XYZ file of C-alpha atoms in Angstrom:
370
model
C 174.229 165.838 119.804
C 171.753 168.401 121.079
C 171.068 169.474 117.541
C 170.150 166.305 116.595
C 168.238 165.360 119.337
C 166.040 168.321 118.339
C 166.102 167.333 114.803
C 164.715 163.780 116.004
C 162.577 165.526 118.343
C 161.072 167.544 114.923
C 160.704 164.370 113.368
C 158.469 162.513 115.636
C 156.531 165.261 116.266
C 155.766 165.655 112.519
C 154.738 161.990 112.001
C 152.487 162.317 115.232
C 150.808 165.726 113.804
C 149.811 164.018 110.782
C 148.626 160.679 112.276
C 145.838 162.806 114.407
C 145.284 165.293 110.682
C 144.850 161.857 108.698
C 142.557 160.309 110.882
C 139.616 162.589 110.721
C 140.339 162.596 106.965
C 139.939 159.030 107.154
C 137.091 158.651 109.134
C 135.315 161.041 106.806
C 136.256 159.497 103.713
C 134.872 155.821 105.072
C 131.690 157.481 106.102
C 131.030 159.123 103.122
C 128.322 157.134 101.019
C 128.046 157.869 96.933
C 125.657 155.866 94.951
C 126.960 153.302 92.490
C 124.968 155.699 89.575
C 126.677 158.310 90.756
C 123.313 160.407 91.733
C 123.188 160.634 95.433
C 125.913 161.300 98.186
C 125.011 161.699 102.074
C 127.284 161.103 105.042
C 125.635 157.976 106.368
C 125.939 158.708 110.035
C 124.049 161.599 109.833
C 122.139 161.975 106.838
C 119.069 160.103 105.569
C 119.868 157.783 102.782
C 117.600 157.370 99.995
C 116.908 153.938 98.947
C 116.245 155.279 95.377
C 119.952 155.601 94.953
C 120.294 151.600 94.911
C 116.568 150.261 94.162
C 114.968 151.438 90.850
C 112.096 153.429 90.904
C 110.258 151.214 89.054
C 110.070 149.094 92.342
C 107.906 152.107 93.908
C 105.455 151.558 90.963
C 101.460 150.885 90.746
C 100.994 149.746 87.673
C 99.676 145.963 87.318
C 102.305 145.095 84.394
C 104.747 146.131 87.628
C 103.170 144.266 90.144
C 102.254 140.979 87.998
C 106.168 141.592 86.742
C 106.970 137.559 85.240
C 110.597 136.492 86.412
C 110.929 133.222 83.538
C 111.194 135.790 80.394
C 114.027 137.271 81.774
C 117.004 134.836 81.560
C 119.620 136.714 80.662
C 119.491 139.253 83.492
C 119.559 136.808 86.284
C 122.234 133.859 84.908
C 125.671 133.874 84.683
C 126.576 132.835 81.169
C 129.862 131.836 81.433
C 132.375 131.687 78.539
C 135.416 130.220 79.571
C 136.781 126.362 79.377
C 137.108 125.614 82.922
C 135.196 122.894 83.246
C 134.579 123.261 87.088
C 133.550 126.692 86.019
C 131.348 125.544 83.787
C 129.565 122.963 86.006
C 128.934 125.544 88.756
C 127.337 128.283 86.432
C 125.221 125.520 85.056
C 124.351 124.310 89.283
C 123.199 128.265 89.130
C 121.162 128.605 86.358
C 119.356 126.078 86.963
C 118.447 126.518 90.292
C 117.742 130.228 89.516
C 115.066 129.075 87.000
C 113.810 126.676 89.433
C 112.995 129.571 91.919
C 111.720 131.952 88.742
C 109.474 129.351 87.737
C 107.603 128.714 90.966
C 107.778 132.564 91.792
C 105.768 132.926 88.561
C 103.154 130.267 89.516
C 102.836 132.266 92.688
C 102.247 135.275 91.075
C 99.518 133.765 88.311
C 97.892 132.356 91.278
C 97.740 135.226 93.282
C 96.319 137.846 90.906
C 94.722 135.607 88.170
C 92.053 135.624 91.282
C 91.006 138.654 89.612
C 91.724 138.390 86.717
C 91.696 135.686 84.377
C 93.801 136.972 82.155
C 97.207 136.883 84.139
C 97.135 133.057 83.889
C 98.199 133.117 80.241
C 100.140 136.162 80.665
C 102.335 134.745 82.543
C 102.593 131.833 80.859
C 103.680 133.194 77.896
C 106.843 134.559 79.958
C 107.231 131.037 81.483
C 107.388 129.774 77.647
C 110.386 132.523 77.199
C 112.827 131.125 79.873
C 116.107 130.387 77.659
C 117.169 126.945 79.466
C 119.529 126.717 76.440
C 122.509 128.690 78.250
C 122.729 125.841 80.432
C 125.448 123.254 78.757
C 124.976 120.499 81.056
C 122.815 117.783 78.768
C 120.932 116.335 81.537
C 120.812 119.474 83.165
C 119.367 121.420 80.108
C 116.616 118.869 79.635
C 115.460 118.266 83.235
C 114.976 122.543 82.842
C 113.245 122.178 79.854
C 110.795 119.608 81.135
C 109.964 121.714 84.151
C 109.555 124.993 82.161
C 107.170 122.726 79.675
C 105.014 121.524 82.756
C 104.927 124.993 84.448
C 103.587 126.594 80.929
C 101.113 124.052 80.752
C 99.590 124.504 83.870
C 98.692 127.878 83.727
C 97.266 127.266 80.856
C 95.084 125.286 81.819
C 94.552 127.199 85.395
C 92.021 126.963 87.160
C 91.267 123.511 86.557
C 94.794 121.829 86.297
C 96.047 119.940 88.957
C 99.760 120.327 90.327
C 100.878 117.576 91.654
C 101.315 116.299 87.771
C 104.035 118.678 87.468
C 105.911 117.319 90.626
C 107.355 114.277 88.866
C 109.879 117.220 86.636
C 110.269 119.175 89.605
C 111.275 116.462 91.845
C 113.793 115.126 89.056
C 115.655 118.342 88.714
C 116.195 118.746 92.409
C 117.523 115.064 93.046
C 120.008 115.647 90.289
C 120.998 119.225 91.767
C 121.095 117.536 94.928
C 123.536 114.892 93.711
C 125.841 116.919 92.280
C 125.937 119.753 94.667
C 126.144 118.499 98.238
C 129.426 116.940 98.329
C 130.957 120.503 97.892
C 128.302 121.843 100.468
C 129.266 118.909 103.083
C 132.760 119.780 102.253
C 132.316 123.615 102.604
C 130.101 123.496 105.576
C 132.628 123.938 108.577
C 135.055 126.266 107.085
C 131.973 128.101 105.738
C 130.665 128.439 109.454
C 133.602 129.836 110.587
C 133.127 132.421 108.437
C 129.476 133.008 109.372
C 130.954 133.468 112.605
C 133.271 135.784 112.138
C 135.976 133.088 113.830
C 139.148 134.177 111.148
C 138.340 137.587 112.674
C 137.096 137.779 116.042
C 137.989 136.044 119.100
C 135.042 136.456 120.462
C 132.141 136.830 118.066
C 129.567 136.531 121.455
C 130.852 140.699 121.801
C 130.241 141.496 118.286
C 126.760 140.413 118.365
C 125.892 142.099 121.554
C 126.995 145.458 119.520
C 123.988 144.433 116.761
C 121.226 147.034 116.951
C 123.260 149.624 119.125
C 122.985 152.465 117.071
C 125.909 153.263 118.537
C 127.974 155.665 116.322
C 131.193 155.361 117.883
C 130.949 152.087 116.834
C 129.482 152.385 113.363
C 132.696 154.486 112.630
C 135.081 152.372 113.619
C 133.414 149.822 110.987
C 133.398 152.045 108.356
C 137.350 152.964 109.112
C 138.126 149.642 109.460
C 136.354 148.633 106.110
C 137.709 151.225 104.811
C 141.326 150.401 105.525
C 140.936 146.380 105.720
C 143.470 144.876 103.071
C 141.545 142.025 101.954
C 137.565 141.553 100.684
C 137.084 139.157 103.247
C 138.086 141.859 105.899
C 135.844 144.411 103.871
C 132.579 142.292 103.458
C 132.877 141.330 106.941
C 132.700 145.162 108.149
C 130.164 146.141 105.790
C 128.012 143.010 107.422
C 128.341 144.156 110.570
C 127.727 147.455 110.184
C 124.171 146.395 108.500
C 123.735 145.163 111.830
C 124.545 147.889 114.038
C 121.680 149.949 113.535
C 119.171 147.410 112.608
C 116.897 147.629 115.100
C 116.068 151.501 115.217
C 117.010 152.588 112.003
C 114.861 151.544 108.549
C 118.105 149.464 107.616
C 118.862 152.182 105.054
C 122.121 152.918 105.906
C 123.147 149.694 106.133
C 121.820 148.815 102.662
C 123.501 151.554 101.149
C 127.244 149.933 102.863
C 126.317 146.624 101.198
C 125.014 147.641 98.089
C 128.549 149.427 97.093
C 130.328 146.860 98.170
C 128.648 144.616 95.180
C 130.547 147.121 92.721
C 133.681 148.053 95.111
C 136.115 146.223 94.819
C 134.233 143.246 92.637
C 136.826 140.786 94.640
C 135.571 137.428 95.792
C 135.240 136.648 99.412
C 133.546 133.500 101.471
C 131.186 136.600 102.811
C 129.373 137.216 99.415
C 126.670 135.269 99.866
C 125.668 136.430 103.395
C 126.475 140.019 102.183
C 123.908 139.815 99.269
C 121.061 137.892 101.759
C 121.537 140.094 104.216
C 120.910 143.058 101.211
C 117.988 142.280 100.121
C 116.647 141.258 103.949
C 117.803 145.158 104.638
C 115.206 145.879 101.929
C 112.734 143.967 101.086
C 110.359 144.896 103.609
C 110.858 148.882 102.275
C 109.208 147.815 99.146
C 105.911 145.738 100.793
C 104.966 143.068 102.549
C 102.167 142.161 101.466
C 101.250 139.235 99.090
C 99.710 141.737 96.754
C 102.592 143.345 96.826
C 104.979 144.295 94.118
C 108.450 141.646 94.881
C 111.585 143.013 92.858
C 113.071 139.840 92.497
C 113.966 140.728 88.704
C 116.251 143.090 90.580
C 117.585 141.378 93.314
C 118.433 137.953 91.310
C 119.966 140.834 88.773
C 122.279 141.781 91.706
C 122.878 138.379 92.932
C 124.281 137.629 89.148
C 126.417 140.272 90.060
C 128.122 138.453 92.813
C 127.253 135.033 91.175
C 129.923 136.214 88.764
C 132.542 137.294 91.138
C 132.594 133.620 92.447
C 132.701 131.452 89.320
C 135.432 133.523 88.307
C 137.002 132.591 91.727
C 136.257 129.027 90.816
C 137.880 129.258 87.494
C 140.498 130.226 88.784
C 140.938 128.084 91.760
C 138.941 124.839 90.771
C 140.017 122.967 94.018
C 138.355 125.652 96.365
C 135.440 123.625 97.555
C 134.451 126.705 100.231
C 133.943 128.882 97.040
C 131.750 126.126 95.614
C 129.754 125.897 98.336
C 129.777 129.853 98.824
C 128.401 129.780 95.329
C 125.768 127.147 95.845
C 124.825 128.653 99.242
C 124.001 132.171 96.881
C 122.208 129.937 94.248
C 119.509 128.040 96.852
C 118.268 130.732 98.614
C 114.511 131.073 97.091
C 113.335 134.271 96.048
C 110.683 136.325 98.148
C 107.932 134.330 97.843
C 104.070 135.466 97.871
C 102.889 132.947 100.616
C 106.107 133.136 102.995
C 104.447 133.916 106.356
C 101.164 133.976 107.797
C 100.023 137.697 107.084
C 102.014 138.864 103.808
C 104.679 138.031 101.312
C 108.534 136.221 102.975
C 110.318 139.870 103.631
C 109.676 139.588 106.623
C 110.434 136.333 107.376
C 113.618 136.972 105.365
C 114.257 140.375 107.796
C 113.770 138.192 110.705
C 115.775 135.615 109.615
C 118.680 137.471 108.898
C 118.539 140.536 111.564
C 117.765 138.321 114.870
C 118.604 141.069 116.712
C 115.851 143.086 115.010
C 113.439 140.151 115.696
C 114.261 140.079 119.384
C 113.969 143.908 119.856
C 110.410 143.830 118.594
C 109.095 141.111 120.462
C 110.147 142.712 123.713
């Protein structure tokens, strides 16, 4: 009896030895940051991250062509183009698109407008990218025209810029919204309150009032216990969720780096759909946007953010094809698809990053205004 009373004794003291060993190795493992290009590692509680290992240097550019960069020629890297023969699926890619070349288009007349002040010349530069936008990927009939008719109008205007009036291009704009409008917001009425009790962390959290007084602590006992618990969490909801929050946590003292870095491998690891996606990809670019310039002569990456909103564009209409009856995905995915791009004219001094930053860090917003 004695003998195996030791023997049991042995036992648990073996499992308890390596539950304190594996800890540390855990909580070094889920702080560990490696860019997605496999260029860059830092542990992101105490090192610097460098926000070339997820934004291309490009962005950091002065060149004109960079800063006058046309969104409408570039179809391909910003849609979903989706193959299969759901036709759910299908619908929602098309919802996308076109609301993707809706926000390209008008980010282009923004950008014509803004340096064709100088410079004549950018009006029919940019138009000729405006003539490029490929609203043939879109299968919806209706759909594909109503596109078409806008991208006509919009090329025609800044052709004729300075002189042409606007508000004869509303007619096509206002079309293709009302029709986007009709066919979306039944799934986003449907969607909404399940879809808030995600914002709020409510499938999670009892009380989500003590996870938003932790926002903008820079505390790093906390931080780590979101990184573990990412690390470890067993679903992508549980995962995005984590990687959210700890965007948050050091929001308010830190250059949102470190946060960005969390959320940006996330879009790659584990490529799993969650309700969180959109929020995770808004919150993203908010964490960077500002890095890159606020001004309205500023260069705006959208090219590359709408590129990594594809990303998780994709995630989700796979989702859908698979589950056509999930309405929270399809408004998830229409949540992603009608958030504008940065715009030039967003706030009263400079471009909409930091509107956007304020918007999406409140926390950050309330710690500068005291």
């Amino acid at each position: 009896m004695n003998k195996f009373l030791s023997y049991a004794l042995v036992v648990v003291l073996s499992i308890m030895l390596n539950a304190c060993n594996r800890q540390p190795s855990i909580n070094q493992e889920a702080r560990w940051f490696v860019s997605p290009r496999g260029d860059y590692a830092c542990d992101i509680l105490s090192d610097s991250v460098d926000i070339s290992a997820f934004i291309p240097e490009r962005c950091f550019d002065d060149e004109p062509d960079d800063e006058t960069e046309p969104l409408s020629g570039c179809t391909k890297l910003q849609s979903v183009i989706y193959t299969g023969d759901n036709p759910v699926a299908r619908d929602y890619a098309d919802y996308y698109n076109a609301l993707i070349m809706l926000h390209d288009l008008y980010s282009d007349k923004e950008t014509a407008e803004r340096f064709g002040e100088d410079d004549a010349n950018v009006y029919s530069f940019v138009a000729d990218h405006v003539a490029q936008l490929d609203y043939t990927i879109i299968q919806n009939d209706t759909l594909r025209r109503l596109v078409r008719l806008l991208r006509n109008g919009m090329e025609s205007y800044l052709r004729c810029m300075p002189d042409r009036d606007f508000d004869k291009i509303g007619p096509a704009s206002d079309h293709l919204f009302e029709y986007l409008t009709e066919k979306v917001n039944p799934s986003l009425e449907s969607s909404r309150e399940a879809y808030l009790s995600y914002v709020n962390r409510t499938p999670f959290f009892n009380d989500f009032d003590s996870v938003v007084a932790l926002r903008g602590t820079s505390y790093k006992g906390y931080q780590q216990e979101l990184l573990t618990r990412m690390y470890l969490a067993e679903t992508p909801e549980e995962r995005h969720m984590y990687a959210i929050e700890f965007a948050h946590s050091d929001s308010t003292h830190a250059h949102f780096l470190n946060g960005s870095a969390v959320l940006y491998c996330e879009f790659f690891n584990p490529r799993r759909y969650s309700p969180y996606l959109s929020e995770m990809w808004r919150t993203w670019r908010a964490s960077v946007s500002t890095l890159i310039g606020a001004s309205t002569w500023s260069y705006i990456p959208n090219l590359h953010y709408n590129f990594m909103r594809k990303q998780v564009a994709h995630i989700i209409i796979l989702h859908i094809e698979d589950h056509p009856d999930d309405i929270l995905a399809q408004g998830v995915l229409i949540d992603l698809a009608g958030i504008d791009n940065i715009s030039r004219y967003g706030a009263l001094f400079g471009n909409a990053a930091m509107l956007e930053q304020m918007m999406m860090f409140p926390e950050w917003n309330k710690s500068n205004r005291n």
